[in-house]
Coordinates of C-alpha atoms in Angstrom, one line a residue:
M1 CA 0.0 0.0 0.0
V2 CA 1.3 3.4 -0.9
R3 CA -0.3 6.0 1.4
N4 CA 0.2 9.7 1.6
D5 CA -1.3 11.4 4.7
K6 CA -3.7 14.1 3.3
K7 CA -3.6 15.9 6.5
L8 CA 0.1 16.5 6.1
I9 CA 0.3 16.9 2.3
N10 CA -2.2 19.3 0.8
D11 CA -0.1 21.1 -1.8
A12 CA 1.7 18.2 -3.5
G13 CA 0.0 18.6 -6.8
S14 CA -2.3 16.1 -8.5
S15 CA -3.3 12.7 -7.2
R16 CA -4.5 9.5 -8.9
K17 CA -6.1 6.3 -7.9
T18 CA -4.6 3.0 -9.1
A19 CA -6.8 0.0 -10.1
N20 CA -6.6 -1.4 -6.6
G21 CA -7.6 2.0 -4.9
T22 CA -4.1 3.1 -3.9
I23 CA -3.7 6.9 -3.9
I24 CA -0.5 8.2 -5.6
E25 CA 0.4 11.8 -4.9
D26 CA 2.9 13.7 -7.1
S27 CA 4.9 14.7 -4.1
L28 CA 8.1 13.9 -2.2
I29 CA 8.2 10.2 -1.3
V30 CA 10.9 8.7 0.8
N31 CA 11.9 5.2 2.0
D32 CA 12.0 2.9 4.9
T33 CA 13.8 2.0 8.0
S34 CA 16.4 -0.2 9.3
N35 CA 17.7 -3.3 11.1
T36 CA 20.8 -3.6 13.2
Q37 CA 21.2 -7.4 13.6
E38 CA 22.6 -9.2 10.6
I39 CA 20.2 -11.6 8.8
A40 CA 21.7 -14.9 7.8
T41 CA 22.0 -14.4 4.1
T42 CA 21.1 -11.8 1.5
A43 CA 19.2 -14.5 -0.4
D44 CA 17.0 -15.2 2.6
A45 CA 16.5 -11.4 3.1
D46 CA 15.4 -11.0 -0.5
A47 CA 13.1 -13.9 -0.2
A48 CA 11.6 -12.6 3.0
A49 CA 10.9 -9.2 1.4
M50 CA 9.1 -10.6 -1.6
D51 CA 5.7 -10.5 0.1
E52 CA 6.3 -7.3 2.1
K53 CA 3.8 -4.6 1.5
T54 CA 5.0 -1.0 0.9
E55 CA 3.9 2.0 2.9
L56 CA 4.9 5.6 2.2
R57 CA 3.9 8.7 4.2
C58 CA 5.5 12.0 3.6
N59 CA 5.2 15.4 5.2
I60 CA 6.5 18.3 3.0
M61 CA 4.7 21.0 5.0
G62 CA 6.0 23.0 7.9
R63 CA 9.6 23.5 8.8
S64 CA 10.7 19.9 8.5
E65 CA 10.5 17.5 5.6
F66 CA 10.3 13.9 6.5
C67 CA 9.1 10.6 5.1
E68 CA 8.2 7.3 6.8
M69 CA 8.5 4.1 4.8
K70 CA 7.9 0.4 5.3
G71 CA 8.8 -2.4 2.9
D72 CA 11.9 -3.5 1.1
I73 CA 14.2 -0.5 1.6
R74 CA 17.8 -0.3 0.3
I75 CA 20.1 2.6 1.1
D76 CA 23.1 3.2 -1.2
G77 CA 25.3 5.8 0.6
N78 CA 27.6 6.1 -2.4
S79 CA 24.9 7.7 -4.5
S80 CA 22.9 9.1 -1.6
T81 CA 19.8 7.2 -2.7
A82 CA 17.2 5.2 -0.8
F83 CA 15.5 2.6 -3.0
I84 CA 12.1 1.1 -2.2
V85 CA 11.0 -2.0 -4.0
S86 CA 7.3 -2.0 -4.8
S87 CA 4.9 -3.9 -6.9
E88 CA 2.9 -0.7 -7.3
T89 CA 4.0 0.0 -10.9
D90 CA 1.9 3.1 -11.0
I91 CA 4.6 4.8 -8.8
L92 CA 7.0 4.6 -11.7
T93 CA 4.6 6.0 -14.2
A94 CA 4.2 9.2 -12.2
E95 CA 5.6 12.3 -13.7
N96 CA 8.7 12.0 -11.5
T97 CA 10.4 8.7 -10.9
S98 CA 12.5 9.9 -8.0
W99 CA 12.3 12.5 -5.3
S100 CA 14.9 14.4 -3.2
I101 CA 14.9 15.5 0.4
R102 CA 17.4 17.2 2.7
P103 CA 16.9 15.5 6.1
Y104 CA 17.5 18.7 8.2
A105 CA 14.7 20.2 10.3
R106 CA 14.9 23.9 9.2
K107 CA 13.2 24.0 5.8
E108 CA 13.6 27.7 5.2
A109 CA 17.4 27.3 5.1
L110 CA 17.5 24.3 2.8
G111 CA 18.0 26.4 -0.3
E112 CA 21.4 27.5 0.8
K113 CA 24.3 26.0 -1.1
D114 CA 25.9 23.0 0.6
F115 CA 23.6 23.4 3.6
A116 CA 22.8 19.7 3.9
R117 CA 23.3 16.7 1.5
K118 CA 20.4 15.9 -0.7
W119 CA 19.1 12.3 -0.6
S120 CA 17.1 10.7 -3.5
V121 CA 14.2 8.4 -3.0
K122 CA 13.7 6.1 -5.9
P123 CA 10.9 3.5 -6.3
V124 CA 11.8 0.4 -8.4
T125 CA 9.6 -2.6 -9.3
S126 CA 12.4 -5.2 -9.6
R127 CA 15.2 -6.1 -7.3
L128 CA 17.2 -6.8 -10.4
D129 CA 17.4 -3.0 -11.0
I130 CA 19.4 -2.3 -7.8
A131 CA 22.4 -3.6 -5.9
R132 CA 21.9 -6.5 -3.5
C133 CA 21.9 -6.0 0.3
T134 CA 25.4 -6.2 1.8
R135 CA 24.1 -5.4 5.3
N136 CA 20.7 -6.3 6.6
H137 CA 19.2 -4.8 9.7
S138 CA 16.4 -6.0 11.9
V139 CA 15.4 -2.7 13.6
P140 CA 14.0 0.5 12.2
A141 CA 16.3 3.3 11.0
I142 CA 16.3 7.1 11.2
L143 CA 18.4 9.0 8.6
F144 CA 19.2 12.6 9.6
S145 CA 21.7 15.3 8.8
A146 CA 24.3 16.8 11.1
G147 CA 25.0 19.6 8.6
G148 CA 23.4 23.0 8.4
Y149 CA 23.8 25.1 11.5
S150 CA 24.6 22.2 13.8
G151 CA 27.8 23.8 15.0
N152 CA 25.7 26.4 16.8
F153 CA 24.5 25.1 20.2
F154 CA 21.0 26.7 19.8
H155 CA 20.6 25.1 16.3
A156 CA 22.0 21.8 17.5
F157 CA 19.1 21.5 19.9
T158 CA 16.2 23.2 18.0
D159 CA 17.0 21.7 14.6
I160 CA 18.4 18.3 15.5
I161 CA 18.4 17.1 19.1
I162 CA 14.8 17.9 20.0
P163 CA 13.3 16.7 16.7
L164 CA 15.5 13.6 17.0
Y165 CA 14.1 12.9 20.5
S166 CA 10.6 13.4 19.2
T167 CA 11.2 11.0 16.3
A168 CA 13.2 8.3 18.0
R169 CA 11.9 8.1 21.6
T170 CA 9.0 5.9 20.7
F171 CA 11.4 3.1 19.6
N172 CA 12.7 2.7 23.1
R173 CA 16.3 2.6 21.9
E174 CA 15.6 -0.1 19.3
V175 CA 16.4 2.1 16.4
Q176 CA 19.5 2.5 14.1
F177 CA 20.7 6.1 13.4
L178 CA 22.1 6.8 10.0
I179 CA 23.9 10.1 9.9
T180 CA 24.6 12.2 6.8
D181 CA 27.0 15.2 6.8
R182 CA 28.8 13.6 9.7
K183 CA 31.0 15.6 12.1
P184 CA 32.9 13.4 14.5
W185 CA 33.4 16.1 17.1
W186 CA 29.7 17.0 17.0
I187 CA 28.7 13.3 17.5
A188 CA 31.2 13.1 20.4
K189 CA 29.7 16.2 22.0
F190 CA 26.2 14.8 22.2
K191 CA 27.2 11.1 22.6
T192 CA 25.2 10.8 25.9
L193 CA 22.0 11.8 24.1
F194 CA 22.6 9.5 21.1
E195 CA 23.2 6.6 23.4
A196 CA 20.1 7.5 25.3
L197 CA 18.0 7.2 22.2
S198 CA 19.7 4.2 20.4
R199 CA 21.6 1.2 21.7
Y200 CA 23.4 0.9 18.4
E201 CA 26.5 2.6 17.1
I202 CA 25.7 5.4 14.7
I203 CA 26.4 4.6 11.0
D204 CA 28.0 7.2 8.8
I205 CA 25.9 6.6 5.7
D206 CA 27.7 9.0 3.3
D207 CA 29.9 7.8 0.4
R208 CA 29.8 4.1 1.5
H209 CA 29.9 1.1 -0.8
D210 CA 27.7 -1.0 1.5
V211 CA 24.0 -1.3 0.7
H212 CA 22.1 -1.2 4.0
C213 CA 18.7 -2.8 3.9
F214 CA 15.8 -2.1 6.3
H215 CA 12.2 -2.8 6.6
S216 CA 11.3 0.5 8.1
L217 CA 12.9 4.0 7.6
T218 CA 12.2 7.5 8.6
I219 CA 14.2 10.0 6.6
G220 CA 14.2 13.5 8.2
L221 CA 13.0 14.4 11.7
K222 CA 9.5 14.8 13.0
G223 CA 8.0 17.0 15.7
R224 CA 9.4 20.3 14.4
N225 CA 6.9 23.2 14.3
N226 CA 7.2 26.9 13.9
K227 CA 8.4 27.5 17.5
E228 CA 12.0 27.2 18.5
L229 CA 13.2 24.8 21.2
S230 CA 9.8 23.1 21.2
I231 CA 7.9 19.9 20.3
D232 CA 4.8 19.9 18.2
S233 CA 2.4 17.9 20.3
S234 CA 0.0 17.5 17.4
T235 CA 2.6 15.2 15.6
S236 CA 4.4 13.8 18.6
P237 CA 3.3 11.9 21.8
Y238 CA 6.0 13.9 23.7
S239 CA 6.3 17.4 25.1
M240 CA 9.1 19.7 26.2
K241 CA 8.3 18.6 29.8
D242 CA 9.1 15.0 28.7
F243 CA 12.2 16.1 27.0
R244 CA 13.5 18.0 30.0
K245 CA 12.8 15.0 32.2
F246 CA 14.7 12.9 29.7
L247 CA 17.7 15.3 30.0
R248 CA 17.7 15.2 33.8
S249 CA 17.7 11.4 33.7
W250 CA 20.6 10.9 31.2
Y251 CA 22.7 13.8 32.4
S252 CA 22.1 12.8 36.1
L253 CA 20.7 16.3 36.9
K254 CA 19.6 16.2 40.6
K255 CA 17.8 19.5 41.1
I256 CA 14.2 19.3 39.9
T257 CA 12.8 22.6 41.2
A258 CA 14.4 26.0 41.8
A259 CA 14.9 27.2 45.3
K260 CA 11.9 28.8 47.0
I261 CA 13.3 31.5 49.4
R262 CA 11.5 32.4 52.6
D263 CA 12.0 35.4 54.8
G264 CA 14.8 34.7 57.2
D265 CA 16.2 31.9 55.0
K266 CA 20.0 31.9 55.1
R267 CA 20.2 30.1 51.7
K268 CA 21.4 32.2 48.8
P269 CA 19.9 31.6 45.4
R270 CA 22.5 30.6 42.8
L271 CA 22.9 33.0 39.8
L272 CA 24.9 31.9 36.8
I273 CA 26.2 34.6 34.5
I274 CA 27.2 33.6 31.0
P275 CA 29.8 36.3 30.0
R276 CA 30.4 35.3 26.4
K277 CA 33.8 35.5 24.9
R278 CA 33.3 37.0 21.5
S279 CA 30.4 39.2 20.4
R280 CA 27.7 40.3 22.8
S281 CA 30.0 39.8 25.8
F282 CA 29.7 41.7 29.1
T283 CA 32.5 44.2 29.4
N284 CA 31.9 44.7 33.1
V285 CA 31.0 41.2 34.4
G286 CA 32.9 41.9 37.6
E287 CA 30.5 44.8 38.4
I288 CA 27.5 42.7 37.6
A289 CA 28.7 39.9 39.9
Q290 CA 29.4 42.4 42.7
L291 CA 25.9 43.9 42.4
A292 CA 24.3 40.4 42.5
E293 CA 26.3 39.4 45.6
S294 CA 25.2 42.6 47.4
L295 CA 21.7 41.4 46.8
S296 CA 22.4 38.1 48.4
Y297 CA 23.0 36.0 45.3
Q298 CA 25.6 33.3 45.2
V299 CA 27.2 34.1 41.8
I300 CA 28.8 31.8 39.4
V301 CA 30.4 33.1 36.1
A302 CA 30.9 30.3 33.6
E303 CA 31.1 29.8 29.8
P304 CA 29.7 26.7 28.0
G305 CA 32.3 24.5 26.4
P306 CA 32.6 21.1 24.7
D307 CA 31.7 19.2 27.9
V308 CA 27.9 19.4 27.7
S309 CA 27.3 17.0 30.6
G310 CA 29.6 19.0 33.0
F311 CA 28.0 22.4 32.1
A312 CA 24.5 20.9 32.3
K313 CA 25.2 20.0 35.9
I314 CA 26.4 23.6 36.7
I315 CA 23.3 25.0 35.0
N316 CA 21.0 22.6 36.8
S317 CA 22.4 23.6 40.2
C318 CA 21.3 27.3 39.7
D319 CA 18.1 29.1 40.2
V320 CA 18.7 32.1 37.9
L321 CA 20.5 32.2 34.5
M322 CA 21.4 35.4 32.9
G323 CA 23.2 36.4 29.7
V324 CA 23.0 38.4 26.5
H325 CA 20.9 37.0 23.7
G326 CA 22.9 34.1 22.1
A327 CA 23.3 30.4 21.8
G328 CA 24.5 30.0 25.4
L329 CA 21.0 30.6 26.6
T330 CA 20.0 27.3 25.1
N331 CA 21.2 25.8 28.3
I332 CA 17.9 26.8 29.9
V333 CA 16.9 23.2 28.9
F334 CA 19.0 22.0 31.9
L335 CA 17.5 24.5 34.4
P336 CA 15.3 23.1 37.2
E337 CA 11.5 23.8 37.1
N338 CA 10.4 27.3 38.1
A339 CA 14.0 28.7 37.6
I340 CA 14.4 32.1 36.1
L341 CA 15.9 33.2 32.8
I342 CA 17.1 36.9 32.5
Q343 CA 17.8 37.6 28.9
V344 CA 19.8 40.8 28.2
V345 CA 18.5 42.1 24.8
P346 CA 21.1 44.0 22.8
F347 CA 20.5 47.3 21.2
G348 CA 19.1 47.4 17.7
K349 CA 15.7 45.7 16.9
V350 CA 16.8 42.4 18.4
E351 CA 13.5 42.0 20.4
W352 CA 11.8 39.7 17.9
A353 CA 14.7 37.3 17.7
S354 CA 15.0 37.3 21.5
R355 CA 11.4 36.5 21.9
I356 CA 11.1 33.6 19.6
S357 CA 14.5 32.1 20.5
F358 CA 14.2 32.1 24.3
E359 CA 11.3 34.0 25.8
D360 CA 8.6 31.9 24.3
P361 CA 10.4 28.6 24.7
A362 CA 11.2 29.4 28.4
K363 CA 7.6 29.8 29.2
D364 CA 6.8 26.4 27.6
M365 CA 9.5 24.8 29.8
N366 CA 8.0 26.2 33.0
I367 CA 10.9 28.6 33.4
R368 CA 10.0 32.1 34.5
Y369 CA 11.2 34.9 32.2
L370 CA 12.6 38.4 32.6
D371 CA 14.4 40.5 30.1
Y372 CA 16.5 43.7 30.2
K373 CA 16.7 45.8 27.1
I374 CA 19.8 47.8 27.0
K375 CA 20.0 51.4 26.0
V376 CA 22.3 52.6 23.3
E377 CA 24.6 54.1 26.0
E378 CA 25.2 50.5 27.2
S379 CA 26.3 49.3 23.8
T380 CA 29.9 49.4 22.6
L381 CA 28.5 50.4 19.2
I382 CA 28.7 54.0 20.5
Q383 CA 32.5 53.7 20.4
Q384 CA 32.4 52.5 16.8
Y385 CA 30.0 55.0 15.2
P386 CA 29.3 58.7 15.4
A387 CA 26.2 59.7 17.4
D388 CA 24.2 60.7 14.3
H389 CA 25.0 57.5 12.4
E390 CA 22.0 55.5 11.3
V391 CA 23.4 52.4 13.1
L392 CA 22.6 54.2 16.3
R393 CA 19.9 56.5 15.2
D394 CA 17.7 54.1 13.1
P395 CA 18.4 50.4 13.4
S396 CA 15.3 49.7 11.2
A397 CA 17.2 51.2 8.3
I398 CA 20.0 48.6 8.7
E399 CA 17.3 45.9 9.1
K400 CA 16.0 46.7 5.7
Q401 CA 19.4 46.0 4.2
G402 CA 18.9 42.3 5.0
W403 CA 19.8 39.8 7.6
V404 CA 23.5 39.6 6.8
A405 CA 24.0 43.4 7.2
F406 CA 21.9 43.4 10.4
R407 CA 23.7 40.5 12.0
S408 CA 27.2 41.8 11.1
I409 CA 26.5 44.9 13.2
Y410 CA 24.1 44.2 16.0
L411 CA 25.0 40.7 16.7
D412 CA 28.7 40.4 15.6
K413 CA 30.1 43.8 16.5
Q414 CA 28.3 44.7 19.7
N415 CA 29.3 44.1 23.3
V416 CA 27.4 45.2 26.4
T417 CA 28.4 47.4 29.4
L418 CA 25.5 47.1 31.7
D419 CA 24.4 50.1 33.7
V420 CA 24.4 48.2 37.0
E421 CA 22.1 50.6 38.8
R422 CA 19.6 50.5 36.0
F423 CA 19.9 46.7 36.0
R424 CA 19.4 46.4 39.8
P425 CA 15.6 46.3 39.6
T426 CA 15.7 43.2 37.3
L427 CA 17.8 41.2 39.8
V428 CA 15.5 42.4 42.6
R429 CA 12.5 41.2 40.7
A430 CA 14.1 37.8 40.2
L431 CA 14.6 37.6 44.0
Q432 CA 10.9 38.4 44.5
L433 CA 9.9 35.6 42.1
L434 CA 12.0 33.2 44.1
H435 CA 10.1 34.2 47.2
Q436 CA 6.7 33.4 45.7

């Protein structure tokens, strides 16, 4: 049976019914999953697949393209092609005889050159038309890309880790990961999470001469909606609450709920300041720490590094996290329930990005949110441009020049010197929240 979910695909073009009632959509179709235990012989595997029915379901809407397939699936990494053997000859008489997909969950960026490797999905009616299986697997597979923006911690989570959790969790670790655009350092960085979701070693599927055969395959990642750092509950049985519980379990994070301070309590709430080393860094972090300590905070100044597990434990031990808008704030996923995020919003029309990246996600994670919008006098841009320059006078004019121009100034060239007296009420408000 070839099945396209009409709820998910509504702009795919024309559709036709075959003689037996099968609906064929002229849309992206992708192939099936995987097995990790070797089958005795390829001949046995081919014979076993003869009677196997084919199922296809694709979602080309939203921010993430993905397809789910069941049947006789053969993956040729050398040509970046997933073949599906089907007796439904009408598939091959469609206008297109193959489809392509980039298995990375940020569709709006997929047009960028070399963003993520394209994979072809090609239906065939005869096993004689394709190479024989050299590796047969007995569990489902998920094929996804580690390309794109994965080197950025925020994008690693919102584009890959969270959608991968949403896609793979239901398999209870009985699933094989196939990775395209592989980065060894990136896989090592998130090794704990990959091992939490699959008991099998990740297969680098690119440019390989093996033909991997599966009976079930998901290519691309599910659960991605229009919100950052979130899970689409309409397409996933899981929520961000489930995801954060999953992180606490696998990273051994002990603190479940932020401190609730009572009058006369000698405990000091823990405040973590992320100073940033490059752009959007605090130039007076010492003054900020001194102010916080005068208000009875226990202050920690720390920068994220390659040791995700170690930094997760530091974050989880804190009640308040503050930093300038940037990828480091993604670490809110490790905060305890009812903790507080203070996002310092840079000068220059950065409010929208700050809201969708961290304000809205924080609320969905049961993290209380405060922000502090700096004035132009607190930006180091005043040292780089004359007072009447449009960069300082009219940021919207720079915004109209496009994202690259905007980012190069307001995100890449700007550091922050907080007016500690102006910032004081924000830290006081955080204390009040911890008393509630």
